mmCIF file of C-alpha atoms in Angstrom:
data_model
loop_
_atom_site.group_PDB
_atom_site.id
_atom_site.type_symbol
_atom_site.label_atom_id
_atom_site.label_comp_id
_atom_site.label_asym_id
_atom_site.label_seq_id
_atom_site.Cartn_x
_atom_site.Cartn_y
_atom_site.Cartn_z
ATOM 1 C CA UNK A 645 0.000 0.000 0.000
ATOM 2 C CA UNK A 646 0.735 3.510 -0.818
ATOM 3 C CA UNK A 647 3.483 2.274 -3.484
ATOM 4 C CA UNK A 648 4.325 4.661 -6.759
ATOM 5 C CA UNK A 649 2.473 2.783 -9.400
ATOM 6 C CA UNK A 650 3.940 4.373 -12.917
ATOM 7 C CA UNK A 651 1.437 4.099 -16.073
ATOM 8 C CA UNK A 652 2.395 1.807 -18.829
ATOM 9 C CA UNK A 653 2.296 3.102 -22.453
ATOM 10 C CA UNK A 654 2.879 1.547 -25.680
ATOM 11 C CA UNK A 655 1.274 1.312 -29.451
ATOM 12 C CA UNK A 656 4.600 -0.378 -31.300
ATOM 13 C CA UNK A 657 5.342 2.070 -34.336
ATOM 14 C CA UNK A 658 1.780 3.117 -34.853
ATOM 15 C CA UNK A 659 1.964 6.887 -33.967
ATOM 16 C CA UNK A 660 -1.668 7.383 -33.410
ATOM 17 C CA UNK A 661 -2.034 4.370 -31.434
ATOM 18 C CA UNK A 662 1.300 5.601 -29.570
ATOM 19 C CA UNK A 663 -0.857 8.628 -28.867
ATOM 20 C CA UNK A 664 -3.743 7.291 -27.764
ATOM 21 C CA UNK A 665 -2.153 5.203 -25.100
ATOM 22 C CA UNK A 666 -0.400 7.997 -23.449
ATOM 23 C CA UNK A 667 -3.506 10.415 -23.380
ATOM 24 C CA UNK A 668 -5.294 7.503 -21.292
ATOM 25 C CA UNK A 669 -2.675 7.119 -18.846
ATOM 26 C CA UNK A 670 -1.998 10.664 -18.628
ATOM 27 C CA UNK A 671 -5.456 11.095 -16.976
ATOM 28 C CA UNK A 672 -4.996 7.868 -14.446
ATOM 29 C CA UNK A 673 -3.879 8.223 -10.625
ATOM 30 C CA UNK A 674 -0.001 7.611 -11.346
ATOM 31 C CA UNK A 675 3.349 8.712 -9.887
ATOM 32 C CA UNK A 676 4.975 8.192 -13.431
ATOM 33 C CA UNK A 677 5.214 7.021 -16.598
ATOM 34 C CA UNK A 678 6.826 3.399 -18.553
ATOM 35 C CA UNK A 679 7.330 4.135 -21.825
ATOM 36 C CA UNK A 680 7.454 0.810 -23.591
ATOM 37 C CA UNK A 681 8.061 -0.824 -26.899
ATOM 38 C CA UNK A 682 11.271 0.898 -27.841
ATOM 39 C CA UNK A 683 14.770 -0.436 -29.276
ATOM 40 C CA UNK A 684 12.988 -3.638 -30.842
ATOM 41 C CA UNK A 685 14.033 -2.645 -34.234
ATOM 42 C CA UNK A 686 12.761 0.815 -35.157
ATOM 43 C CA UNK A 687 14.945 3.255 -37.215
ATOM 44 C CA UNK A 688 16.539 5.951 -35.660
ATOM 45 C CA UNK A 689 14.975 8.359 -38.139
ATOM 46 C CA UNK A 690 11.389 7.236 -36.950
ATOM 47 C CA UNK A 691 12.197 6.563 -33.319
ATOM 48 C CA UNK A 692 11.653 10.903 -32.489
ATOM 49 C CA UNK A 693 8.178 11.013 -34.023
ATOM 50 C CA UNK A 694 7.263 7.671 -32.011
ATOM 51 C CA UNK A 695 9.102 9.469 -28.604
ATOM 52 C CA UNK A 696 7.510 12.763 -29.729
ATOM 53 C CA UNK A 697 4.026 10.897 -29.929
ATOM 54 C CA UNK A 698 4.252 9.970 -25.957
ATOM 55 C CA UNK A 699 5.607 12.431 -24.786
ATOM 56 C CA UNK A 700 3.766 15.220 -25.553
ATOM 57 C CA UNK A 701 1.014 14.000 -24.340
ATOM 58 C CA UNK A 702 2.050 13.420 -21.113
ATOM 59 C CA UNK A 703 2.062 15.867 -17.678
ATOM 60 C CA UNK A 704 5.316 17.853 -17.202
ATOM 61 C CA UNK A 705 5.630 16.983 -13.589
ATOM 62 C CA UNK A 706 5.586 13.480 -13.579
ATOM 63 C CA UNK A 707 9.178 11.625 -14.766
ATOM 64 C CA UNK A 708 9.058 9.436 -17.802
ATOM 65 C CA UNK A 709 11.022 6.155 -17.546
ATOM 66 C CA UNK A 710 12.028 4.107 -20.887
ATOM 67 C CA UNK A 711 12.881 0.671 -21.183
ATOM 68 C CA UNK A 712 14.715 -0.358 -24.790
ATOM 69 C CA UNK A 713 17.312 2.428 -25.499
ATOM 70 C CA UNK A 714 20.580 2.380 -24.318
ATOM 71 C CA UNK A 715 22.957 3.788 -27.172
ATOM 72 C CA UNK A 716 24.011 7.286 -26.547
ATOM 73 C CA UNK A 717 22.947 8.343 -29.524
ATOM 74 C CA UNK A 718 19.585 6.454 -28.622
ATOM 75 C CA UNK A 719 19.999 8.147 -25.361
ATOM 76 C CA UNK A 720 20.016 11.571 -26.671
ATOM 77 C CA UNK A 721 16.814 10.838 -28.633
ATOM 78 C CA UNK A 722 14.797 10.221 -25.200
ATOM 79 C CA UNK A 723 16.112 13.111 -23.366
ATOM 80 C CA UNK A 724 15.549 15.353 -26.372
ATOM 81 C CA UNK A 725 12.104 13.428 -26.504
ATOM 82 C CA UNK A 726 11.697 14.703 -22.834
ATOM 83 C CA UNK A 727 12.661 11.269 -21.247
ATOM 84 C CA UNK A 728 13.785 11.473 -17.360
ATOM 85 C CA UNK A 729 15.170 7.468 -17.216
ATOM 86 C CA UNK A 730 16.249 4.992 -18.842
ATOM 87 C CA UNK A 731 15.992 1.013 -17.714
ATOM 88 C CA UNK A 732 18.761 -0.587 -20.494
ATOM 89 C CA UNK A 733 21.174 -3.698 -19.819
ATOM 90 C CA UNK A 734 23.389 -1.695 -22.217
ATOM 91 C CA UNK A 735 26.665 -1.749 -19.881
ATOM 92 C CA UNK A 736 25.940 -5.338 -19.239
ATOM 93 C CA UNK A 737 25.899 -6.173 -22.494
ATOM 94 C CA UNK A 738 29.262 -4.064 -24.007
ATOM 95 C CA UNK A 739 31.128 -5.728 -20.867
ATOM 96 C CA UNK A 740 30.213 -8.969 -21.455
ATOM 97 C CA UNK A 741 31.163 -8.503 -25.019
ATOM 98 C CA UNK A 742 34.831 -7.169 -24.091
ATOM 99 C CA UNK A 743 34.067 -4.144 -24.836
ATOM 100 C CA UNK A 744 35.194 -0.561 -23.027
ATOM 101 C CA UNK A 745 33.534 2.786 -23.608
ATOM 102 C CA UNK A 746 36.042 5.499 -24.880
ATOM 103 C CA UNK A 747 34.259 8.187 -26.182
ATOM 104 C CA UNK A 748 34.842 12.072 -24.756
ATOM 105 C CA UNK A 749 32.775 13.020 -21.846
ATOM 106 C CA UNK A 750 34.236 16.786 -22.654
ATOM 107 C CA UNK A 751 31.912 18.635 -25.146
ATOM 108 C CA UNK A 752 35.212 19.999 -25.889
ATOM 109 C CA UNK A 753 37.178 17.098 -26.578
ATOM 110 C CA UNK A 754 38.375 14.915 -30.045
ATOM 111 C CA UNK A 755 38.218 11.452 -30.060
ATOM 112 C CA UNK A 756 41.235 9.949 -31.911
ATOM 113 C CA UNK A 757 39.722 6.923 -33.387
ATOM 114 C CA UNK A 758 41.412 4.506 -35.434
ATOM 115 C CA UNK A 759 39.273 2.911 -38.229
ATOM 116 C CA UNK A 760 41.413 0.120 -38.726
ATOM 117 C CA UNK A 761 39.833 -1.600 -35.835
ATOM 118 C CA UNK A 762 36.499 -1.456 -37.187
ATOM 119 C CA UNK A 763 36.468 -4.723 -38.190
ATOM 120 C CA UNK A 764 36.679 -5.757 -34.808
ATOM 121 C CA UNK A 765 33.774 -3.945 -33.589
ATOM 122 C CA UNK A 766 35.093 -1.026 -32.297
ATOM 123 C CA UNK A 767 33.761 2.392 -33.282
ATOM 124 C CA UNK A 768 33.921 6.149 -31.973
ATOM 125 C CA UNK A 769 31.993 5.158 -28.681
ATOM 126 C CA UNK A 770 34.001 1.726 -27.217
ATOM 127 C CA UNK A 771 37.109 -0.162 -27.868
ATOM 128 C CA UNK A 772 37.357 -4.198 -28.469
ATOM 129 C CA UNK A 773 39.770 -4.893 -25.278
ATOM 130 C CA UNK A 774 39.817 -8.584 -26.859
ATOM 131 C CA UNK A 775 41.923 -7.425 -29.778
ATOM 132 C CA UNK A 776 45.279 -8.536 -29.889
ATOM 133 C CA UNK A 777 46.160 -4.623 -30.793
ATOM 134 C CA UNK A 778 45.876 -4.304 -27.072
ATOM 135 C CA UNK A 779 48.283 -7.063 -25.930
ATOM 136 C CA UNK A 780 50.842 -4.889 -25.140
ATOM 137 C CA UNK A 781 49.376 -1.083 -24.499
ATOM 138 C CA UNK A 782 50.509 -0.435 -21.072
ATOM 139 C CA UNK A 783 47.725 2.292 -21.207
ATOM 140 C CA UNK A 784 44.521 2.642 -19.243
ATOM 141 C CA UNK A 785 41.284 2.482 -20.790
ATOM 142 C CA UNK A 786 40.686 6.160 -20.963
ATOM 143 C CA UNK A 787 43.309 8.826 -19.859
ATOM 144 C CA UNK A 788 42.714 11.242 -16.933
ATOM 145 C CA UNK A 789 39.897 8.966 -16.179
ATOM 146 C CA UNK A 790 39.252 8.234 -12.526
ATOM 147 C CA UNK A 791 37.511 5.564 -12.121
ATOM 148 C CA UNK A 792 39.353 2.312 -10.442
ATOM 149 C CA UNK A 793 40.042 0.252 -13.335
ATOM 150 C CA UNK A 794 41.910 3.355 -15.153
ATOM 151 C CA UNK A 795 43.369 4.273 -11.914
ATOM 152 C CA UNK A 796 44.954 0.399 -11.504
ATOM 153 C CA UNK A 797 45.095 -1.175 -14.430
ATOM 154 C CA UNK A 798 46.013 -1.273 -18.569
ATOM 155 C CA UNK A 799 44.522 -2.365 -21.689
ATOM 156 C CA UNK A 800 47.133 -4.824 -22.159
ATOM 157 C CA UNK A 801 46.234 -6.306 -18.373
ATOM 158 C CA UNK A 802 42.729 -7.072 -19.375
ATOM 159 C CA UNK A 803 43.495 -8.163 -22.727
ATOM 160 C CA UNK A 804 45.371 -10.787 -20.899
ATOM 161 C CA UNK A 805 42.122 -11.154 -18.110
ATOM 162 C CA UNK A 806 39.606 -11.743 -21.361
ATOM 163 C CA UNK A 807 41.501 -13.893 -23.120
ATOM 164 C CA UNK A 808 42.194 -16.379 -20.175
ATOM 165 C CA UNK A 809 38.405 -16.442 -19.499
ATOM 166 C CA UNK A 810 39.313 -14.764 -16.053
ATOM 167 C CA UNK A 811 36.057 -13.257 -14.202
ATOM 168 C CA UNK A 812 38.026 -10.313 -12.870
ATOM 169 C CA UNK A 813 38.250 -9.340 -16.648
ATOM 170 C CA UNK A 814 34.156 -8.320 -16.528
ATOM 171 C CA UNK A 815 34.450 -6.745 -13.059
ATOM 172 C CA UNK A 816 36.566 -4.472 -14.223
ATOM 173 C CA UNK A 817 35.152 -3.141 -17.385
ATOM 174 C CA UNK A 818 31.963 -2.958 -15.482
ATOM 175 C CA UNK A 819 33.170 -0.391 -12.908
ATOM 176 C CA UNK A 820 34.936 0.994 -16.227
ATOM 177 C CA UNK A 821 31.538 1.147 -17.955
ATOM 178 C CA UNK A 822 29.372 2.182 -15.513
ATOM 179 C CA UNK A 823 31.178 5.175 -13.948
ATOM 180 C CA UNK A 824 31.884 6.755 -17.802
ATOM 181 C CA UNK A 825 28.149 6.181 -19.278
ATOM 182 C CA UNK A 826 27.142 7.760 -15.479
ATOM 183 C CA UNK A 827 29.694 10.189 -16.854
ATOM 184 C CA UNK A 828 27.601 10.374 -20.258
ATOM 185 C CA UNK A 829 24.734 11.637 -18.289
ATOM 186 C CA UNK A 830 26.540 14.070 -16.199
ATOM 187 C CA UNK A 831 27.681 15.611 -19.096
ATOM 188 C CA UNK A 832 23.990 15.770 -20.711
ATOM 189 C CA UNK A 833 22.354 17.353 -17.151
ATOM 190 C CA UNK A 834 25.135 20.260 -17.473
ATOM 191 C CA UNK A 835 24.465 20.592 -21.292
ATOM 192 C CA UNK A 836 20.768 21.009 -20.235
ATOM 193 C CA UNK A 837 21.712 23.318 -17.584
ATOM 194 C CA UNK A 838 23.910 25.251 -20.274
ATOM 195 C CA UNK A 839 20.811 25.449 -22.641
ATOM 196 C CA UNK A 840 23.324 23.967 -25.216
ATOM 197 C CA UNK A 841 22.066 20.224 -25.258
ATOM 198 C CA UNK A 842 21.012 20.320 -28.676
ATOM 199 C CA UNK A 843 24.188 20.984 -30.125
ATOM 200 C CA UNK A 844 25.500 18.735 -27.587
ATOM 201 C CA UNK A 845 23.488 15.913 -29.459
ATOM 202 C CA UNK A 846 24.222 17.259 -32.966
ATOM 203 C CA UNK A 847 27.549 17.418 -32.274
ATOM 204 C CA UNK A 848 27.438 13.634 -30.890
ATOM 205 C CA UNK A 849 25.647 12.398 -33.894
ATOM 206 C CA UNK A 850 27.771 14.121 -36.508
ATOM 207 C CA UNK A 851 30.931 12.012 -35.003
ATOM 208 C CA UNK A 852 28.811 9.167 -35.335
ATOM 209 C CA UNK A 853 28.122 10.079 -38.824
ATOM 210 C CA UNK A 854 31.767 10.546 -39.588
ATOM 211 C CA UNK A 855 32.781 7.252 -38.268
ATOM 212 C CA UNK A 856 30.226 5.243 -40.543
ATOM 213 C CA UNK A 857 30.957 7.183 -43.995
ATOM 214 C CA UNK A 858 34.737 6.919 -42.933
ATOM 215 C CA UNK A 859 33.898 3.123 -42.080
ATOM 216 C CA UNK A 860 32.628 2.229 -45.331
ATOM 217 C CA UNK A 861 35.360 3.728 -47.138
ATOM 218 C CA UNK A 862 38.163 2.084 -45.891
ATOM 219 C CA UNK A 863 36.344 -1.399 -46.683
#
């Protein structure tokens, strides 16, 4: 008794029906709203319109929480959508994979990517720590990073952790992972703050953009 109860909405990729749903909840006796339905295989051009559709149907004062997106970039979509949380296994997933997130927290900063290591599923956002470029690099994850694992350890030492099958190898991506995509949305609240988050996400995507064309090319 007396537990928040937050309002379900879905609809799929039907806009209207996306609509509907949220103006019925919107007038039921909830502490919040589940936004449903998302990141099970919708493009990212049509994924703002479906966002959009909720949303803006929905009371200002009550926070929306959004299952399905994880993806920075699909990240930036919600909050510019007017998304408060997101539920995603995201981190999970990229540190069960091997994977480590690298890209800049700093609105100001470059990331020095190398496309060469494309093929081995790294891109402009995370590095492959499985890849045997990394066997060596007596570097940490990220530099000037603070969390534990950059503070302790190198690329080359997990390398080694991953390819041994060694447990500690996931623990300490994970506290990797976690404390830069918290990082992620630190970054976004001060953008918001700074009334600059939409060239905060434009600026985002366009790196995104560059990787891809830049991708392709060198296959």
């Amino acid at each position: 008794a007396g537990g928040a109860v937050f309002g379900s909405i879905v609809g799929g990729s039907n806009i209207e029906e996306r609509k509907r749903c949220a103006q019925e909840v919107a007038v039921r006796n909830v502490s919040g709203y589940w936004i449903g339905g998302f990141g099970l295989g919708e493009s990212m051009e049509e994924r703002p319109s479906l966002l959009n559709a909720v949303t803006d149907n929905l009371p200002k004062d009550w926070p929306r929480m959004i299952c399905g997106l994880g993806l920075p970039e699909e990240v930036l979509q919600g909050v510019a959508a007017g998304v408060d949380l997101f539920d995603s296994a995201y981190i999970y997933h990229l540190t069960i994979g091997g994977f480590a997130l690298t890209f800049p927290l700093d609105r100001t900063e470059k990331n020095d990517y190398n496309y060469q290591l494309s093929d081995q599923g790294s891109d402009r956002t995370k590095i492959n720590l499985r890849a045997t470029v990394y066997r060596k690099d007596a570097t940490p994850i990220v530099e000037d990073c603070c969390c534990y694992t950059c503070q302790n350890h190198t690329k080359a030492y997990i390398n080694h952790l991953l390819n041994v099958h060694e447990m500690l190898a996931q623990i300490l991506l994970e506290i990797h992972n976690t404390h830069h995509y918290l990082g992620f949305f630190r970054s976004i609240r001060e953008a918001i703050k700074e009334g600059c988050f939409e060239q905060f996400q434009k600026k985002f995507v366009q790196s995104r953009r560059e990787h891809l064309a830049a991708d392709v090319v060198s296959v």
